[in-house]
């Protein structure tokens, strides 16, 4: 017998939700439109040439005017671009110009849209995987996921890794300045590995990733072959050691067996070594993460990170919003005894883990 109370639908609230849903659908389409503007050079053209008509922007970017006009109107309706009816010109405000074209700025969002677009493009495979109870491997995604990931994270690493995050770890700067051995596990295209190597030229670095194509890209980028090498290996089996510093950037929760990886780190880390675990900013409870950042990360968790973990042996699926308590459980299960939150940004928690 159904004993639930019939729910009364409030027509005003229904109408409000309808409007919000239209806005959400516009935002979903905007993800592809931002990637279009990035790839076709629309944003860069508006930055270089200032307020432009659709015909001018199309001519300068070598694209069809019809697409340029509709794209500009969509961008204007979403407040990414401004339209001046008196001149018929469209302008990219200064703040949007930084966020959409300056890859050196920590405010750059082009990579975020690219990885989101790449992730959404592969969603059909995730729907099937959810039915079958299997995963979708990181390496099985399209290149917008891999390239977008690097472009999303690199500006933050450039702004914080050497200047804030490593100094927040006890005694690590001194070791790296005098010459230490570092393993950067789950390094992807190697952006974090190479930034650390530039910051600490007396130390040696090995970047490790299970995705062979990412390691190929990292090797191509490596301008310091004497100090930096890259290895295709799983986090629970990489070679070398003892390491004075092991780092993991936004990858522990992607792994199938994070405790297995943590046990391996425990085996290869020096007795006075440090493991820096950078994870997406999150609290321990669902209700701590019900905000715009949590929303984006729960989306990535559903469509990208959880499927990645489920595609590997064990398939723990910590989730992108695992939170400090679950990360502490993982590292203590592997025998690490010291764990603290060393630094934070709006997007990242930086943990210091020690034997
Ligand atoms: C979200 S990406 C982060 C890449 C890079 N650390 C960054 O911050 O740009 C996650 C990375 O973890 C790697 N990964 C996932 N599971 C792994 C495992 N078990 N062993 C090694 N690498 C793994 C993936 O191949 C991918 O490159």
GROMACS .gro file of C-alpha atoms and ligand atoms in nm:
model
  382
    1UNK     CA    1   0.000   0.000   0.000
    2UNK     CA    2   0.133   0.343  -0.089
    3UNK     CA    3   0.118   0.554   0.226
    4UNK     CA    4   0.306   0.859   0.097
    5UNK     CA    5   0.123   1.190   0.113
    6UNK     CA    6   0.021   1.321  -0.232
    7UNK     CA    7   0.247   1.615  -0.320
    8UNK     CA    8   0.089   1.942  -0.411
    9UNK     CA    9   0.259   2.104  -0.712
   10UNK     CA   10   0.309   2.478  -0.668
   11UNK     CA   11   0.258   2.627  -1.019
   12UNK     CA   12   0.485   2.926  -0.946
   13UNK     CA   13   0.768   2.701  -0.835
   14UNK     CA   14   0.713   2.480  -1.139
   15UNK     CA   15   0.736   2.786  -1.364
   16UNK     CA   16   1.054   2.903  -1.186
   17UNK     CA   17   1.210   2.561  -1.230
   18UNK     CA   18   1.114   2.565  -1.598
   19UNK     CA   19   1.298   2.894  -1.649
   20UNK     CA   20   1.597   2.763  -1.458
   21UNK     CA   21   1.599   2.451  -1.672
   22UNK     CA   22   1.610   2.663  -1.991
   23UNK     CA   23   1.908   2.850  -1.847
   24UNK     CA   24   2.074   2.516  -1.765
   25UNK     CA   25   2.021   2.386  -2.119
   26UNK     CA   26   2.173   2.709  -2.252
   27UNK     CA   27   2.471   2.657  -2.020
   28UNK     CA   28   2.513   2.298  -2.141
   29UNK     CA   29   2.522   2.419  -2.503
   30UNK     CA   30   2.757   2.698  -2.402
   31UNK     CA   31   3.018   2.440  -2.308
   32UNK     CA   32   3.055   2.345  -2.676
   33UNK     CA   33   3.031   2.712  -2.779
   34UNK     CA   34   3.323   2.810  -2.553
   35UNK     CA   35   3.533   2.528  -2.699
   36UNK     CA   36   3.428   2.652  -3.047
   37UNK     CA   37   3.540   3.006  -2.962
   38UNK     CA   38   3.869   2.877  -2.824
   39UNK     CA   39   3.940   2.647  -3.119
   40UNK     CA   40   3.832   2.877  -3.402
   41UNK     CA   41   4.011   3.176  -3.252
   42UNK     CA   42   3.697   3.388  -3.196
   43UNK     CA   43   3.797   3.501  -2.847
   44UNK     CA   44   4.155   3.577  -2.953
   45UNK     CA   45   4.026   3.776  -3.251
   46UNK     CA   46   3.804   3.988  -3.023
   47UNK     CA   47   4.100   4.048  -2.790
   48UNK     CA   48   4.337   4.142  -3.074
   49UNK     CA   49   4.099   4.359  -3.276
   50UNK     CA   50   3.858   4.497  -3.016
   51UNK     CA   51   3.485   4.546  -3.081
   52UNK     CA   52   3.399   4.367  -3.407
   53UNK     CA   53   3.107   4.293  -3.637
   54UNK     CA   54   3.029   3.927  -3.719
   55UNK     CA   55   3.161   3.984  -4.073
   56UNK     CA   56   3.492   4.123  -3.945
   57UNK     CA   57   3.538   3.840  -3.695
   58UNK     CA   58   3.452   3.578  -3.959
   59UNK     CA   59   3.697   3.730  -4.207
   60UNK     CA   60   3.979   3.748  -3.950
   61UNK     CA   61   3.929   3.389  -3.832
   62UNK     CA   62   3.868   3.241  -4.176
   63UNK     CA   63   3.523   3.115  -4.077
   64UNK     CA   64   3.171   3.145  -4.214
   65UNK     CA   65   2.988   3.465  -4.115
   66UNK     CA   66   2.660   3.285  -4.035
   67UNK     CA   67   2.833   3.079  -3.764
   68UNK     CA   68   3.019   3.381  -3.631
   69UNK     CA   69   2.695   3.581  -3.595
   70UNK     CA   70   2.498   3.311  -3.416
   71UNK     CA   71   2.793   3.231  -3.191
   72UNK     CA   72   2.830   3.600  -3.096
   73UNK     CA   73   2.458   3.626  -3.017
   74UNK     CA   74   2.466   3.312  -2.802
   75UNK     CA   75   2.774   3.440  -2.620
   76UNK     CA   76   2.607   3.776  -2.565
   77UNK     CA   77   2.287   3.620  -2.428
   78UNK     CA   78   2.508   3.432  -2.180
   79UNK     CA   79   2.697   3.752  -2.079
   80UNK     CA   80   3.032   3.625  -2.204
   81UNK     CA   81   3.034   3.896  -2.474
   82UNK     CA   82   2.872   4.245  -2.489
   83UNK     CA   83   2.669   4.377  -2.784
   84UNK     CA   84   2.643   4.746  -2.877
   85UNK     CA   85   2.328   4.794  -3.091
   86UNK     CA   86   2.433   5.145  -3.203
   87UNK     CA   87   2.746   5.013  -3.379
   88UNK     CA   88   2.644   4.651  -3.441
   89UNK     CA   89   2.973   4.547  -3.277
   90UNK     CA   90   3.049   4.283  -3.018
   91UNK     CA   91   3.309   4.328  -2.743
   92UNK     CA   92   3.483   4.085  -2.508
   93UNK     CA   93   3.508   4.249  -2.161
   94UNK     CA   94   3.859   4.259  -2.010
   95UNK     CA   95   3.783   4.000  -1.740
   96UNK     CA   96   3.639   3.754  -1.989
   97UNK     CA   97   3.943   3.816  -2.212
   98UNK     CA   98   4.174   3.699  -1.930
   99UNK     CA   99   3.956   3.401  -1.834
  100UNK     CA  100   3.909   3.284  -2.193
  101UNK     CA  101   4.243   3.359  -2.360
  102UNK     CA  102   4.525   3.397  -2.105
  103UNK     CA  103   4.657   3.043  -2.043
  104UNK     CA  104   4.910   3.175  -1.791
  105UNK     CA  105   4.639   3.308  -1.559
  106UNK     CA  106   4.503   3.090  -1.276
  107UNK     CA  107   4.164   3.237  -1.380
  108UNK     CA  108   4.189   3.069  -1.724
  109UNK     CA  109   3.876   2.856  -1.785
  110UNK     CA  110   3.937   2.735  -2.141
  111UNK     CA  111   4.074   2.403  -2.014
  112UNK     CA  112   3.780   2.355  -1.778
  113UNK     CA  113   3.535   2.392  -2.066
  114UNK     CA  114   3.746   2.165  -2.289
  115UNK     CA  115   3.757   1.879  -2.037
  116UNK     CA  116   3.386   1.928  -1.961
  117UNK     CA  117   3.303   1.920  -2.334
  118UNK     CA  118   3.523   1.613  -2.389
  119UNK     CA  119   3.363   1.442  -2.092
  120UNK     CA  120   3.007   1.518  -2.204
  121UNK     CA  121   3.091   1.401  -2.559
  122UNK     CA  122   3.171   1.053  -2.423
  123UNK     CA  123   2.870   1.038  -2.187
  124UNK     CA  124   2.689   0.774  -2.397
  125UNK     CA  125   2.959   0.520  -2.311
  126UNK     CA  126   2.917   0.601  -1.943
  127UNK     CA  127   2.539   0.542  -1.965
  128UNK     CA  128   2.609   0.194  -2.106
  129UNK     CA  129   2.879   0.129  -1.845
  130UNK     CA  130   2.639   0.225  -1.565
  131UNK     CA  131   2.390  -0.032  -1.695
  132UNK     CA  132   2.656  -0.300  -1.723
  133UNK     CA  133   2.828  -0.214  -1.394
  134UNK     CA  134   3.168  -0.164  -1.559
  135UNK     CA  135   3.407   0.131  -1.596
  136UNK     CA  136   3.534   0.354  -1.878
  137UNK     CA  137   3.914   0.386  -1.874
  138UNK     CA  138   4.084   0.728  -1.874
  139UNK     CA  139   4.272   0.627  -2.190
  140UNK     CA  140   3.947   0.542  -2.373
  141UNK     CA  141   3.829   0.903  -2.372
  142UNK     CA  142   3.871   1.151  -2.655
  143UNK     CA  143   4.171   1.386  -2.653
  144UNK     CA  144   3.968   1.687  -2.529
  145UNK     CA  145   3.959   1.508  -2.192
  146UNK     CA  146   4.338   1.463  -2.177
  147UNK     CA  147   4.437   1.798  -2.326
  148UNK     CA  148   4.160   1.986  -2.140
  149UNK     CA  149   4.273   1.826  -1.814
  150UNK     CA  150   4.623   1.962  -1.857
  151UNK     CA  151   4.503   2.307  -1.966
  152UNK     CA  152   4.259   2.318  -1.672
  153UNK     CA  153   4.511   2.228  -1.401
  154UNK     CA  154   4.839   2.369  -1.531
  155UNK     CA  155   4.768   2.741  -1.457
  156UNK     CA  156   4.680   2.654  -1.096
  157UNK     CA  157   4.996   2.445  -1.057
  158UNK     CA  158   5.202   2.728  -1.212
  159UNK     CA  159   5.052   2.973  -0.961
  160UNK     CA  160   5.067   2.759  -0.645
  161UNK     CA  161   5.277   2.444  -0.665
  162UNK     CA  162   5.632   2.577  -0.623
  163UNK     CA  163   5.542   2.898  -0.438
  164UNK     CA  164   5.270   2.781  -0.196
  165UNK     CA  165   5.202   2.407  -0.187
  166UNK     CA  166   5.557   2.270  -0.155
  167UNK     CA  167   5.650   2.537   0.106
  168UNK     CA  168   5.344   2.431   0.309
  169UNK     CA  169   5.510   2.088   0.359
  170UNK     CA  170   5.742   2.046   0.654
  171UNK     CA  171   6.111   2.071   0.550
  172UNK     CA  172   6.054   1.979   0.183
  173UNK     CA  173   6.180   2.302   0.020
  174UNK     CA  174   6.520   2.259   0.189
  175UNK     CA  175   6.548   1.899   0.067
  176UNK     CA  176   6.453   1.991  -0.290
  177UNK     CA  177   6.700   2.281  -0.294
  178UNK     CA  178   6.987   2.059  -0.188
  179UNK     CA  179   6.893   1.768  -0.418
  180UNK     CA  180   6.612   1.522  -0.358
  181UNK     CA  181   6.446   1.234  -0.548
  182UNK     CA  182   6.086   1.295  -0.647
  183UNK     CA  183   5.818   1.072  -0.803
  184UNK     CA  184   5.512   1.248  -0.950
  185UNK     CA  185   5.253   0.971  -0.983
  186UNK     CA  186   4.950   1.002  -1.214
  187UNK     CA  187   5.135   1.291  -1.384
  188UNK     CA  188   4.929   1.293  -1.706
  189UNK     CA  189   5.110   1.517  -1.956
  190UNK     CA  190   5.374   1.599  -1.694
  191UNK     CA  191   5.287   1.965  -1.629
  192UNK     CA  192   5.336   1.933  -1.252
  193UNK     CA  193   5.657   1.729  -1.293
  194UNK     CA  194   5.816   1.986  -1.523
  195UNK     CA  195   5.707   2.284  -1.309
  196UNK     CA  196   5.867   2.125  -1.001
  197UNK     CA  197   6.184   2.046  -1.197
  198UNK     CA  198   6.211   2.408  -1.314
  199UNK     CA  199   6.163   2.530  -0.956
  200UNK     CA  200   6.417   2.291  -0.802
  201UNK     CA  201   6.702   2.229  -1.050
  202UNK     CA  202   6.919   2.038  -0.796
  203UNK     CA  203   6.662   1.757  -0.766
  204UNK     CA  204   6.569   1.466  -0.993
  205UNK     CA  205   6.213   1.384  -1.096
  206UNK     CA  206   6.033   1.086  -1.240
  207UNK     CA  207   5.680   1.132  -1.374
  208UNK     CA  208   5.465   0.817  -1.372
  209UNK     CA  209   5.131   0.750  -1.537
  210UNK     CA  210   4.937   0.440  -1.638
  211UNK     CA  211   4.826   0.603  -1.966
  212UNK     CA  212   5.104   0.543  -2.222
  213UNK     CA  213   4.986   0.818  -2.461
  214UNK     CA  214   5.003   1.077  -2.182
  215UNK     CA  215   5.358   0.968  -2.101
  216UNK     CA  216   5.450   1.008  -2.470
  217UNK     CA  217   5.326   1.370  -2.458
  218UNK     CA  218   5.517   1.429  -2.131
  219UNK     CA  219   5.836   1.296  -2.289
  220UNK     CA  220   5.793   1.529  -2.589
  221UNK     CA  221   5.756   1.825  -2.350
  222UNK     CA  222   6.062   1.729  -2.143
  223UNK     CA  223   6.327   1.997  -2.192
  224UNK     CA  224   6.531   1.874  -1.893
  225UNK     CA  225   6.616   1.509  -1.975
  226UNK     CA  226   6.909   1.508  -1.729
  227UNK     CA  227   6.680   1.586  -1.434
  228UNK     CA  228   6.344   1.450  -1.546
  229UNK     CA  229   6.234   1.112  -1.681
  230UNK     CA  230   5.891   0.963  -1.745
  231UNK     CA  231   5.769   0.610  -1.686
  232UNK     CA  232   5.452   0.431  -1.800
  233UNK     CA  233   5.347   0.235  -1.491
  234UNK     CA  234   5.060   0.181  -1.254
  235UNK     CA  235   5.064   0.369  -0.924
  236UNK     CA  236   5.099   0.042  -0.733
  237UNK     CA  237   5.398  -0.079  -0.934
  238UNK     CA  238   5.622   0.209  -1.044
  239UNK     CA  239   5.998   0.166  -1.017
  240UNK     CA  240   6.274   0.343  -0.827
  241UNK     CA  241   6.315   0.484  -0.481
  242UNK     CA  242   6.367   0.558  -0.208
  243UNK     CA  243   6.191   0.887  -0.288
  244UNK     CA  244   6.217   1.194  -0.064
  245UNK     CA  245   5.893   1.331  -0.208
  246UNK     CA  246   5.608   1.153  -0.382
  247UNK     CA  247   5.334   1.370  -0.534
  248UNK     CA  248   4.989   1.291  -0.670
  249UNK     CA  249   4.786   1.564  -0.835
  250UNK     CA  250   4.415   1.507  -0.884
  251UNK     CA  251   4.453   1.136  -0.948
  252UNK     CA  252   4.426   0.931  -0.626
  253UNK     CA  253   4.047   0.924  -0.654
  254UNK     CA  254   4.075   0.814  -1.023
  255UNK     CA  255   4.266   0.501  -0.927
  256UNK     CA  256   4.104   0.161  -0.899
  257UNK     CA  257   4.303   0.066  -0.592
  258UNK     CA  258   4.406   0.379  -0.400
  259UNK     CA  259   4.502   0.174  -0.094
  260UNK     CA  260   4.722  -0.049  -0.313
  261UNK     CA  261   4.883   0.266  -0.456
  262UNK     CA  262   4.930   0.404  -0.103
  263UNK     CA  263   5.096   0.077   0.007
  264UNK     CA  264   5.336   0.102  -0.286
  265UNK     CA  265   5.417   0.463  -0.198
  266UNK     CA  266   5.486   0.344   0.159
  267UNK     CA  267   5.735   0.089   0.018
  268UNK     CA  268   5.926   0.332  -0.205
  269UNK     CA  269   5.923   0.645   0.013
  270UNK     CA  270   6.223   0.734   0.233
  271UNK     CA  271   6.163   0.693   0.608
  272UNK     CA  272   6.170   1.073   0.649
  273UNK     CA  273   5.996   1.129   0.314
  274UNK     CA  274   5.676   1.318   0.235
  275UNK     CA  275   5.382   1.228   0.016
  276UNK     CA  276   5.188   1.528  -0.114
  277UNK     CA  277   4.834   1.437  -0.218
  278UNK     CA  278   4.646   1.709  -0.406
  279UNK     CA  279   4.277   1.633  -0.440
  280UNK     CA  280   3.976   1.839  -0.549
  281UNK     CA  281   3.849   2.067  -0.272
  282UNK     CA  282   3.573   1.884  -0.085
  283UNK     CA  283   3.424   1.838   0.257
  284UNK     CA  284   3.349   1.499   0.410
  285UNK     CA  285   2.969   1.513   0.384
  286UNK     CA  286   2.750   1.546   0.078
  287UNK     CA  287   2.593   1.855   0.231
  288UNK     CA  288   2.940   2.019   0.252
  289UNK     CA  289   2.975   1.998  -0.126
  290UNK     CA  290   2.640   2.130  -0.247
  291UNK     CA  291   2.789   2.440  -0.406
  292UNK     CA  292   2.901   2.533  -0.762
  293UNK     CA  293   3.242   2.367  -0.726
  294UNK     CA  294   3.092   2.052  -0.575
  295UNK     CA  295   2.837   2.048  -0.852
  296UNK     CA  296   3.102   2.056  -1.125
  297UNK     CA  297   3.312   1.796  -0.946
  298UNK     CA  298   3.019   1.560  -0.880
  299UNK     CA  299   2.950   1.589  -1.255
  300UNK     CA  300   3.311   1.494  -1.339
  301UNK     CA  301   3.292   1.222  -1.076
  302UNK     CA  302   2.987   1.061  -1.240
  303UNK     CA  303   3.108   1.085  -1.599
  304UNK     CA  304   3.487   1.063  -1.573
  305UNK     CA  305   3.660   0.980  -1.242
  306UNK     CA  306   3.430   0.710  -1.104
  307UNK     CA  307   3.423   0.529  -1.443
  308UNK     CA  308   3.806   0.554  -1.452
  309UNK     CA  309   3.838   0.387  -1.113
  310UNK     CA  310   3.578   0.121  -1.198
  311UNK     CA  311   3.774   0.032  -1.514
  312UNK     CA  312   4.071  -0.077  -1.300
  313UNK     CA  313   4.124  -0.377  -1.069
  314UNK     CA  314   3.952  -0.337  -0.729
  315UNK     CA  315   3.741  -0.041  -0.851
  316UNK     CA  316   3.720   0.144  -0.520
  317UNK     CA  317   3.562   0.454  -0.680
  318UNK     CA  318   3.643   0.703  -0.405
  319UNK     CA  319   3.465   0.976  -0.601
  320UNK     CA  320   3.596   1.318  -0.697
  321UNK     CA  321   3.448   1.468  -0.379
  322UNK     CA  322   3.599   1.209  -0.145
  323UNK     CA  323   3.683   1.464   0.126
  324UNK     CA  324   3.967   1.461   0.382
  325UNK     CA  325   3.833   1.178   0.603
  326UNK     CA  326   3.822   0.922   0.321
  327UNK     CA  327   4.167   1.025   0.196
  328UNK     CA  328   4.299   0.986   0.552
  329UNK     CA  329   4.142   0.637   0.571
  330UNK     CA  330   4.322   0.538   0.249
  331UNK     CA  331   4.667   0.653   0.363
  332UNK     CA  332   4.638   0.517   0.717
  333UNK     CA  333   4.522   0.178   0.580
  334UNK     CA  334   4.856   0.168   0.397
  335UNK     CA  335   5.058   0.230   0.713
  336UNK     CA  336   5.114   0.607   0.698
  337UNK     CA  337   5.081   0.764   1.040
  338UNK     CA  338   5.085   1.139   0.985
  339UNK     CA  339   4.819   1.319   0.780
  340UNK     CA  340   4.728   1.686   0.769
  341UNK     CA  341   4.565   1.942   0.542
  342UNK     CA  342   4.868   2.156   0.452
  343UNK     CA  343   4.716   2.406   0.205
  344UNK     CA  344   4.392   2.489   0.027
  345UNK     CA  345   4.270   2.681  -0.277
  346UNK     CA  346   3.904   2.717  -0.381
  347UNK     CA  347   3.956   2.410  -0.605
  348UNK     CA  348   4.214   2.199  -0.419
  349UNK     CA  349   4.294   2.035  -0.087
  350UNK     CA  350   4.667   1.973  -0.039
  351UNK     CA  351   4.746   1.695   0.210
  352UNK     CA  352   5.081   1.617   0.369
  353UNK     CA  353   5.120   1.244   0.437
  354UNK     CA  354   5.422   1.102   0.621
  355UNK     CA  355   5.533   0.760   0.750
  356LIG     C1  356   4.261   1.373  -1.379
  356LIG     S1  357   4.409   1.314  -1.448
  356LIG     C2  358   4.531   1.417  -1.367
  356LIG     C3  359   4.659   1.423  -1.446
  356LIG     C4  360   4.767   1.515  -1.384
  356LIG     N1  361   4.806   1.472  -1.252
  356LIG     C5  362   4.719   1.658  -1.378
  356LIG     O1  363   4.698   1.708  -1.268
  356LIG     O2  364   4.706   1.721  -1.484
  356LIG     C6  365   4.430   1.158  -1.368
  356LIG     C7  366   4.555   1.083  -1.415
  356LIG     O3  367   4.573   0.970  -1.331
  356LIG     C8  368   4.617   0.862  -1.413
  356LIG     N2  369   4.585   0.737  -1.343
  356LIG     C9  370   4.463   0.693  -1.306
  356LIG     N3  371   4.474   0.574  -1.243
  356LIG    C10  372   4.608   0.544  -1.241
  356LIG    C11  373   4.681   0.434  -1.187
  356LIG     N4  374   4.621   0.334  -1.123
  356LIG     N5  375   4.816   0.435  -1.203
  356LIG    C12  376   4.878   0.538  -1.267
  356LIG     N6  377   4.813   0.644  -1.319
  356LIG    C13  378   4.678   0.646  -1.305
  356LIG    C14  379   4.541   0.881  -1.542
  356LIG     O4  380   4.601   0.809  -1.649
  356LIG    C15  381   4.546   1.033  -1.558
  356LIG     O5  382   4.658   1.073  -1.631
   0.00000   0.00000   0.00000
